[in-house]
XYZ file of C-alpha atoms in Angstrom:
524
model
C 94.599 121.637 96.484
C 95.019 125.681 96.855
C 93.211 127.626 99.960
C 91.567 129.180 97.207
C 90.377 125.728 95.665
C 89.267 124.552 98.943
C 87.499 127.324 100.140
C 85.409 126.982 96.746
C 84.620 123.684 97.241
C 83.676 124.420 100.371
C 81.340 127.593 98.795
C 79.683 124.795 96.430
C 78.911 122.039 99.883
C 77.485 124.668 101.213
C 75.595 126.209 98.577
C 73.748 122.176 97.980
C 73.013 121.757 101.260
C 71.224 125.234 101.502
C 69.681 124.165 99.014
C 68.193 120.632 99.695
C 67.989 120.954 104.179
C 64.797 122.981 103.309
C 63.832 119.666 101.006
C 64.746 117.308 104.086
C 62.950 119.343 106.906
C 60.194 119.783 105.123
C 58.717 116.824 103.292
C 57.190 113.306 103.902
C 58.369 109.740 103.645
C 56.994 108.811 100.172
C 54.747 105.530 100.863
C 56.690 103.417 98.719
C 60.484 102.132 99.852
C 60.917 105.105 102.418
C 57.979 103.843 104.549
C 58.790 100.589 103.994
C 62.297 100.622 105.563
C 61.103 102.743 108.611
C 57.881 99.694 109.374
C 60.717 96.918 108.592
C 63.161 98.843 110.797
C 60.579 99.152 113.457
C 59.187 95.480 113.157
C 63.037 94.557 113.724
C 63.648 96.564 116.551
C 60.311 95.564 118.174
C 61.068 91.633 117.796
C 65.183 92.133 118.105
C 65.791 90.832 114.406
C 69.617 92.209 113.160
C 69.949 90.481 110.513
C 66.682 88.903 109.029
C 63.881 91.480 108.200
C 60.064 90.911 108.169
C 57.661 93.319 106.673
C 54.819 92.422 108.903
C 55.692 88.607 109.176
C 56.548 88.569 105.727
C 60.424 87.653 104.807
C 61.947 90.656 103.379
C 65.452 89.124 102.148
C 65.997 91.793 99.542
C 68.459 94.233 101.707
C 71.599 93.487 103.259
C 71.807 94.402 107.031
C 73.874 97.697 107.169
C 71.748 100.264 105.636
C 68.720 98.854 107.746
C 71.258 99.226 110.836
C 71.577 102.592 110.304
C 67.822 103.312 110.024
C 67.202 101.495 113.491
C 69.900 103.459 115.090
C 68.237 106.321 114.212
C 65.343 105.912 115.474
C 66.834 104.676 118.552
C 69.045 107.573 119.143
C 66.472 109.984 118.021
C 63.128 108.324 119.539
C 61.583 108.675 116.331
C 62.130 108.435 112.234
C 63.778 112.041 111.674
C 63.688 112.747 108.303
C 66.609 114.937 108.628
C 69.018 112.344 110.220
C 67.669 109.782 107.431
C 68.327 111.886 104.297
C 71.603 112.656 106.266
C 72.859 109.283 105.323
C 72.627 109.986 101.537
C 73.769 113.299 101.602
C 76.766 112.681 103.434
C 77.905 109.767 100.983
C 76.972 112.105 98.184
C 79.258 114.367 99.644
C 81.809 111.892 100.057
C 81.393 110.753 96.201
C 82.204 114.337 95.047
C 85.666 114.855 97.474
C 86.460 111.316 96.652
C 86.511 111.578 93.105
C 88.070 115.352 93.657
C 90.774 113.823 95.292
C 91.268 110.763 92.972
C 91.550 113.127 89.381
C 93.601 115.931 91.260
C 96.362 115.360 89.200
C 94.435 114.874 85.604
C 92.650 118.483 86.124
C 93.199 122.104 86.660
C 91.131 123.369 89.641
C 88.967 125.226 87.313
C 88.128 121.998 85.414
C 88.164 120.176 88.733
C 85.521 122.796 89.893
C 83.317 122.104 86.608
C 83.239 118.700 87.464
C 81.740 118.784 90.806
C 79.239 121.384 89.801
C 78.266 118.456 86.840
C 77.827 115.951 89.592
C 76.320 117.605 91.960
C 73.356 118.636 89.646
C 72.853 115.492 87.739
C 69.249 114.365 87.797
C 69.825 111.241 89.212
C 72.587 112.184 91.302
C 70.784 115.209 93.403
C 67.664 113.343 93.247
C 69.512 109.875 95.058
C 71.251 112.501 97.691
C 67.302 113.767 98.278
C 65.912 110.292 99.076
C 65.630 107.435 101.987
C 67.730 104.906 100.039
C 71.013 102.876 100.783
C 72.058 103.467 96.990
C 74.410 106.406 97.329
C 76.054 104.783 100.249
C 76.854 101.772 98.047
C 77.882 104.106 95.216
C 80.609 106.220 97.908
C 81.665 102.406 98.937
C 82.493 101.551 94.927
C 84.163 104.832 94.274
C 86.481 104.193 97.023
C 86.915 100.265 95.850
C 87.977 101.646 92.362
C 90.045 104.242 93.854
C 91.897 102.043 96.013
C 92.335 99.332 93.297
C 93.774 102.405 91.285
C 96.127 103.059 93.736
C 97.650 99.756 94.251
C 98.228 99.958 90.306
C 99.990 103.013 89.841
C 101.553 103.612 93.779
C 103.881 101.372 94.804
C 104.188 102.739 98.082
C 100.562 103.009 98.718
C 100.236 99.213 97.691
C 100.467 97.604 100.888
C 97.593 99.681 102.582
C 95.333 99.242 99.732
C 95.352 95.539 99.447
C 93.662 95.523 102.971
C 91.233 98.392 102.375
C 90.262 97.338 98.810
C 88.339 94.024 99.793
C 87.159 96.107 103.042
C 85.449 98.338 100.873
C 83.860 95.942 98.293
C 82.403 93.886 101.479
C 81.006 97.259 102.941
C 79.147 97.904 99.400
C 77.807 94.002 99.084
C 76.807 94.729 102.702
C 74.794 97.543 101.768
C 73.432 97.201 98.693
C 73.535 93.298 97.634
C 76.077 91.755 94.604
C 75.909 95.126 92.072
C 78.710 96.289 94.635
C 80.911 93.486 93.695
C 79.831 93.377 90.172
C 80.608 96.797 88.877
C 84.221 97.041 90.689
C 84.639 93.418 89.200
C 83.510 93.878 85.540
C 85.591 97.549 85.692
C 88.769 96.072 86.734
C 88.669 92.957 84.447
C 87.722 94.702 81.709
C 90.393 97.537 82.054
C 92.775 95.191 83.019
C 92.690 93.020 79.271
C 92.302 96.221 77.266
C 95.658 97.691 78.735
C 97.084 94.177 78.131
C 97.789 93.499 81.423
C 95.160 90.216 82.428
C 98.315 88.732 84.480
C 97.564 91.385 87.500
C 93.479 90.172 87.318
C 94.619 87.131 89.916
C 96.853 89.592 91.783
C 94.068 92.089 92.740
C 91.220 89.528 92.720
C 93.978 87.531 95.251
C 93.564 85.902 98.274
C 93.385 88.615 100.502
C 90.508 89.940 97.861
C 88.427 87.073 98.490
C 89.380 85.792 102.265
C 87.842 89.140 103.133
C 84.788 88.543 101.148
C 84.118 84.997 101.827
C 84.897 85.830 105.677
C 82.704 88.597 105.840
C 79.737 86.604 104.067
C 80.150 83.834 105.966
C 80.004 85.407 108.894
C 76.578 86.879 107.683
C 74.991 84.375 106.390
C 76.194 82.321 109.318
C 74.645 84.664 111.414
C 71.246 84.872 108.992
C 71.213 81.396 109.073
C 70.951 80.873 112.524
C 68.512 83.625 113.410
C 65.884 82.904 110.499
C 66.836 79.705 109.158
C 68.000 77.965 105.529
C 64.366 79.019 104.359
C 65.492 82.418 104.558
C 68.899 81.858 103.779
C 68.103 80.447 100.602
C 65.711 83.316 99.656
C 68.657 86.105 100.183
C 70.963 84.104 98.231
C 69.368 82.399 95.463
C 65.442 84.365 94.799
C 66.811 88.037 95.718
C 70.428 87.689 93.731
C 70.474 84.844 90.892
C 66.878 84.999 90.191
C 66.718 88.447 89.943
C 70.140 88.321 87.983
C 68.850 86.007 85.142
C 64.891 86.324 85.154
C 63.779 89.557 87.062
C 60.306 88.897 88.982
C 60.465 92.946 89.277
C 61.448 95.125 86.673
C 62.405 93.389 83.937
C 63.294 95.515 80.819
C 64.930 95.509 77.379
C 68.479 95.510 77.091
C 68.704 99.055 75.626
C 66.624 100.672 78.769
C 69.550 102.620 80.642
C 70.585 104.070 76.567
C 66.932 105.401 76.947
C 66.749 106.660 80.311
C 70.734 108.010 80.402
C 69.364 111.239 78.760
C 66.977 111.999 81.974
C 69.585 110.882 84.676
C 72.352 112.869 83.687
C 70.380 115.787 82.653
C 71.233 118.411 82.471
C 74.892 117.554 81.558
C 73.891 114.315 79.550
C 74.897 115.784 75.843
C 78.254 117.369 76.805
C 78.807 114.143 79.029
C 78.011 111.715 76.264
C 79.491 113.573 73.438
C 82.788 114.215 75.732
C 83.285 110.841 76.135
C 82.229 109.736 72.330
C 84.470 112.364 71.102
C 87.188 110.939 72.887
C 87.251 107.748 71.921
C 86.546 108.598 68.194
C 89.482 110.383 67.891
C 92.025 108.389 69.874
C 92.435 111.485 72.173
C 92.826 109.727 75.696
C 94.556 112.037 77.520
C 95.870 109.840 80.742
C 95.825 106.417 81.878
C 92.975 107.376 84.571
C 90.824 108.805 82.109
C 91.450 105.552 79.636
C 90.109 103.747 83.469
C 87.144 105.931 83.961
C 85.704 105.820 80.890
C 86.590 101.764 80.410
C 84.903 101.499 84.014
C 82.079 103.235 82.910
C 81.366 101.940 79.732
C 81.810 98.582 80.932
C 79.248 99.088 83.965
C 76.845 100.292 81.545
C 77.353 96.920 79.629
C 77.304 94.764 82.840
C 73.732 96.106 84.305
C 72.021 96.214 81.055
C 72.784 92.663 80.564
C 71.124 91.830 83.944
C 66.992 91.571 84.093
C 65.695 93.452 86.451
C 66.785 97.054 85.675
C 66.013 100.474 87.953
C 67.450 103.670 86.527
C 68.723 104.088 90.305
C 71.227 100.877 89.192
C 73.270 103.454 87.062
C 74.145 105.994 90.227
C 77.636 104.229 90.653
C 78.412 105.130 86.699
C 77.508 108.755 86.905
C 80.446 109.871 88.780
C 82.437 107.986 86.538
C 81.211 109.500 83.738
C 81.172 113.061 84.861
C 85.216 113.157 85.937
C 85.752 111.038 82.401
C 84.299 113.915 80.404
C 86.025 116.581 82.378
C 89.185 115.392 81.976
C 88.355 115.838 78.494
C 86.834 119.224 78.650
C 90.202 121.369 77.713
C 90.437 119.270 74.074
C 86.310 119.631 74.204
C 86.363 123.477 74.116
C 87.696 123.410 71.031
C 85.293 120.953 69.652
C 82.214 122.058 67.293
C 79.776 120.106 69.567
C 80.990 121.854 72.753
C 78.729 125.147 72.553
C 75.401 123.199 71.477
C 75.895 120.487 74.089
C 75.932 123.627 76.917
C 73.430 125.451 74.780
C 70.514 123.260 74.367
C 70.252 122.262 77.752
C 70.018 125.771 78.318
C 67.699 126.822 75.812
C 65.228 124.041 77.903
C 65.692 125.865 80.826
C 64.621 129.095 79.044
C 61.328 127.349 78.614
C 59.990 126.323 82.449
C 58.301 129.785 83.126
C 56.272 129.688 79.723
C 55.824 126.269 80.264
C 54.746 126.044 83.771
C 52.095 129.235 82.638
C 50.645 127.625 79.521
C 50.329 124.663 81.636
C 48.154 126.370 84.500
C 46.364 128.298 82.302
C 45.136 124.991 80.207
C 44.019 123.423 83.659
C 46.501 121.003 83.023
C 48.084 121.053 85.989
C 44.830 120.129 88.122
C 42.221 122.279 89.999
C 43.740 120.643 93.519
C 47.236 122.143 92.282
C 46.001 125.079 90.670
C 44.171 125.705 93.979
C 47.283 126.022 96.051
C 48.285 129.465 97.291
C 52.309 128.023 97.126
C 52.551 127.340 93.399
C 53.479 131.212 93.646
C 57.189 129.650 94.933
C 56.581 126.915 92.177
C 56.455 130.063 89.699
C 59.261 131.840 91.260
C 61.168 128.464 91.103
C 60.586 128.323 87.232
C 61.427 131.467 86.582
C 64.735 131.181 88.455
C 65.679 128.308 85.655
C 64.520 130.693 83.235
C 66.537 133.272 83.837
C 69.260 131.296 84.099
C 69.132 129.646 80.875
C 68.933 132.788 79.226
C 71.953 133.932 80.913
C 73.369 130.661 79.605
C 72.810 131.000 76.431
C 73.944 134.598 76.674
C 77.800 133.487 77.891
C 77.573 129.467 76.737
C 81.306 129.412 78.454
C 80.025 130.512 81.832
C 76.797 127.671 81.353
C 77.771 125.000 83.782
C 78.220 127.543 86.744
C 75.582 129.799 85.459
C 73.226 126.504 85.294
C 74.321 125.330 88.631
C 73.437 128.042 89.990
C 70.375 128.202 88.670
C 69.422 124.534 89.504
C 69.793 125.033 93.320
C 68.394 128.237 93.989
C 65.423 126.903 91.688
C 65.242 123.764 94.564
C 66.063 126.105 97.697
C 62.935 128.192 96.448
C 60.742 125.098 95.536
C 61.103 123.494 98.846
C 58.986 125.773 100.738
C 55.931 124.685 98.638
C 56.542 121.242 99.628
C 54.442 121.586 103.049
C 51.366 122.666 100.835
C 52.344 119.345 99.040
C 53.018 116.589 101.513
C 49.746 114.973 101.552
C 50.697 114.225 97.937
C 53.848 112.673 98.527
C 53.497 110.715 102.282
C 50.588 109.317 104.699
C 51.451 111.903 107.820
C 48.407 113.584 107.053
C 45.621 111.588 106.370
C 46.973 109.004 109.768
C 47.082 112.323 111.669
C 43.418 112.720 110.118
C 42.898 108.847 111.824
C 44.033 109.006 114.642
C 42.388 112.798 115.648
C 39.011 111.046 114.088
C 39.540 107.766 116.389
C 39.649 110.334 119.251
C 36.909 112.156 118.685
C 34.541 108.746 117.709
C 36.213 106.228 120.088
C 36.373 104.128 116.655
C 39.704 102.301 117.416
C 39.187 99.840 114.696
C 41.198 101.070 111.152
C 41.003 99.203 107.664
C 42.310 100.894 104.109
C 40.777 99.967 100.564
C 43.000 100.054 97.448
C 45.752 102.157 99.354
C 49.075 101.160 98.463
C 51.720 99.806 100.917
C 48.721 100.488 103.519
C 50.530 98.293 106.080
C 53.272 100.804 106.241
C 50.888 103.266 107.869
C 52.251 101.479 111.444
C 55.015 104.004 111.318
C 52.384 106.726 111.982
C 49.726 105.126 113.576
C 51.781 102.423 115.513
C 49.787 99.501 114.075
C 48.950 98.464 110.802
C 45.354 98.997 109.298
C 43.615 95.767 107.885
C 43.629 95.982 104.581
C 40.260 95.031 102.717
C 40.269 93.205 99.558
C 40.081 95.064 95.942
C 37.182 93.209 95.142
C 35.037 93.784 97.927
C 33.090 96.833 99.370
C 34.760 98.590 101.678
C 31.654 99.812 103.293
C 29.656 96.159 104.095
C 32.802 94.841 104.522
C 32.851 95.078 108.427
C 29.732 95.111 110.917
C 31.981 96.478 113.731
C 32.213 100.831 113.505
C 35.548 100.725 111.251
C 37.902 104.284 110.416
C 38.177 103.320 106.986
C 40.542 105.031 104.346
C 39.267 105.089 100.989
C 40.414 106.723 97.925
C 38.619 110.213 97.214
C 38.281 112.896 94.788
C 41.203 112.341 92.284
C 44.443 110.229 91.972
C 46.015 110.030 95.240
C 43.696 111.253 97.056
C 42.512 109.618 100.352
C 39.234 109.993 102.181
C 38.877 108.853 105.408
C 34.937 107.353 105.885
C 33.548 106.152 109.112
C 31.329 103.061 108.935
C 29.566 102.058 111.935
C 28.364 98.975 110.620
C 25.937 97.273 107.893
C 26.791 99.410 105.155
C 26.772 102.710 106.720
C 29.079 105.605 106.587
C 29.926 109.356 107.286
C 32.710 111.232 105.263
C 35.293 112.653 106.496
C 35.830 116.766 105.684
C 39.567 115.695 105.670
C 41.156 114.246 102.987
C 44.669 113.279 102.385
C 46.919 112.083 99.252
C 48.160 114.562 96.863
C 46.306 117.720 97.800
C 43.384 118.186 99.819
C 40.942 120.666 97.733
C 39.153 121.524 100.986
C 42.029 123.526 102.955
């Protein structure tokens, strides 16, 4: 790679991370698995669990141990649950993806092209919205890149053989360790696959070898010897049999048709899915392969596809490990593309959607669609200037369709750099900071120490903020007879989302809160 290469690469890095700190400094933990992993992370700190979980007594066997290691460093190191240092470990692996992948196809693409392609991946729906998130999928994604790459090496470099052996089973360990069996599967399925169509199923024992597997089985072992003895076989047998087989064959969460990631493929990779797809489809329609890496890529991802649509539980966060993969297939392609009749459209209808947020957006607050909470806000002024930013842009697109994919990137993260500074006139829609912040000024002020929530979801979680967990009162009953002692009880209020915090003192009784909390508060 020229200075001149690097230094743009280093231009783009820069350029997404200006772009999404303002996202990571600004928002909430969403109440879902974000909150979830910081109460299970501070549950295992608190009782010195490392490698059995417990969501408030409960087992919680569906995580390996690293990512959750991670999370309780963090909060060690930093005395708290910094958002920053969490989101940290999905933007660095998303990083990592990109240079990995960069690095890998160096020889199959001109820098130009090269360039293209991390643009692509960088701005993928799926993929910038993974990097934005508290999850430990993008670090199992980096870990399968790197399997593939290293499995690639020891077929093609003779010299680099030797090294590779060691640090291919390393790395498929490290993404079972993170993520659970899809970071054995995919690698597995890929190379198999690949393997028979080039002919060559004799090498399938050589790379699945015993130095493949003594470094798996070793590594598990050692895990599940360690699980073992500090939860028991009870446990044992729920991470390895209900979390990975059951899930596998009859999903208790999630379960969907066989065709889902066909239908949900067109919102992941937006907005590169059409010149992506059509790259790829092109290529194998006419024969036109142009190197044994791109025949790999697009086998790998292809055959990925295949493998997690045939499981039954199915999350379209399962196909981050085939969008990279998909992305560097089709720009290999992309000098034989440019001369194809589908290349302008596939750049010029994504753009021609752009062209449309600003009207959108306007028709949309002018038909009170958008909701008299939201339309309230003195910030959807950024959320305009955001739209109209992707506006622009897609008319410039459309303008010079062979400038799009800069001209779009572009586009895309000034449109998020912008949007971000709404977000604090939005948290209360996205996390519980505010309305426990509401609690626990409320529990001053009364004395009222005793906290209950009614039809709040994941309301346990709320320990994070308010260092214990609120009772949670049945569906069914009435949150305000439910308890004669005074109770700080959280209720939902005045629209979707939306949390009121009541105080009942006691046979039936209660005072409203002026506060509210859950996607806006209509009274600030």
């Amino acid at each position: 790679m020229t200075s001149m290469q690097s230094k743009g690469r280093l231009l783009l890095f820069l350029a997404f991370l200006s772009a999404i700190i303002p996202v990571m400094l600004m928002r909430d933990f969403t109440p879902g698995d974000e909150l979830r992993y910081l109460s299970i992370a501070d549950e295992a700190l608190r009782d010195h669990h490392f490698f059995a979980f417990y969501n408030h007594g409960l087992a919680y066997a569906d995580k390996p141990p690293l990512y959750m290691w991670l999370v309780m460093l963090s909060r060690v190191v930093f005395g708290t649950h910094s958002i920053l240092a969490l989101s940290l470990l999905s933007v660095v692996p998303a990083l990592g993806v990109v240079c990995v992948m960069d690095s890998w196809t160096r020889n199959e693409m001109d820098g130009p092209t090269r360039s293209l392609a991390r643009m692509m991946l960088l701005t993928s729906g799926l993929f910038t919205g993974v990097a934005l998130i508290v999850r430990m999928d993008m670090l199992m994604c980096l870990f399968i890149v790197l399997a593939l790459r290293s499995f690639w090496r020891m077929y093609t470099e003779e010299s680099a053989y030797a090294g590779e052996r060691w640090l291919f089973p390393v790395y498929l360990f490290l993404a079972v360790f993170t993520k659970g069996p899809l970071g054995l599967l995919i690698p597995l399925c890929s190379i198999c696959t690949y393997l028979v169509i080039v002919r060559r199923p004799r090498l399938i024992p050589v790379v699945w070898g015993w130095r493949t597997w003594s470094v798996l089985v070793a590594g598990c072992a050692l895990w599940w010897g360690l699980t073992c003895h500090e939860a028991g076989t009870a446990y044992l047998r729920n991470l390895l049999f209900h979390q990975t087989i059951d899930r596998a064959i009859h999903a208790f969460h999630h379960e969907e048709p066989f065709y889902y990631y066909a239908r949900c493929i067109w919102f992941c990779m937006a907005p590169w899915v059409l010149f992506v797809v059509a790259s790829i489809a092109s290529a194998l329609r006419r024969g036109v392969v142009r190197s044994r890496l791109h025949t790999f890529l697009i086998v790998a991802s292809l055959s990925s596809l295949v493998m997690i649509s045939s499981l039954s539980g199915k999350l379209e966060i399962y196909m981050l490990p085939v969008i990279p993969l998909m992305v560097y297939a089709a720009a290999i392609y992309m000098p034989r593309a440019s001369d194809e009749w589908w290349y302008r459209p596939a750049l010029a209808i994504p753009a021609a959607i752009l062209t449309l947020a600003f009207p959108a957006l306007a028709l949309t607050h002018c038909a009170g669609l958008l909701g008299q909470a939201l339309s309230q806000q003195s910030d959807i002024v950024l959320i305009y200037l955001a739209a109209l930013v992707l506006t622009l842009c897609g008319i410039a697109s459309l303008r010079r369709v062979s400038h799009a994919i800069p001209l779009i990137t572009r586009g895309v993260l000034a449109a998020i750099f912008i949007a971000s500074f709404a977000l604090p006139a939005f948290n209360s829609r996205i996390g519980y900071r505010a309305v426990c912040a509401q609690v626990q000024a409320m529990s001053c002020r009364t004395g009222i120490t005793h906290i209950a929530a009614w039809r709040v979801k994941n309301a346990a979680d709320m320990d994070v903020y308010l260092h214990r967990s609120p009772d949670v009162v049945p569906q069914e009953a009435d949150p305000m007879t439910y308890y004669t002692t005074p109770t700080l009880m959280v209720v939902p209020g005045g629209g979707r989302g939306v949390y009121t915090v009541r105080v009942c003192r006691g046979g039936g009784r209660s005072e409203r809160s002026v506060a509210q909390s859950g996607p806006l508060n209509p009274q600030r």
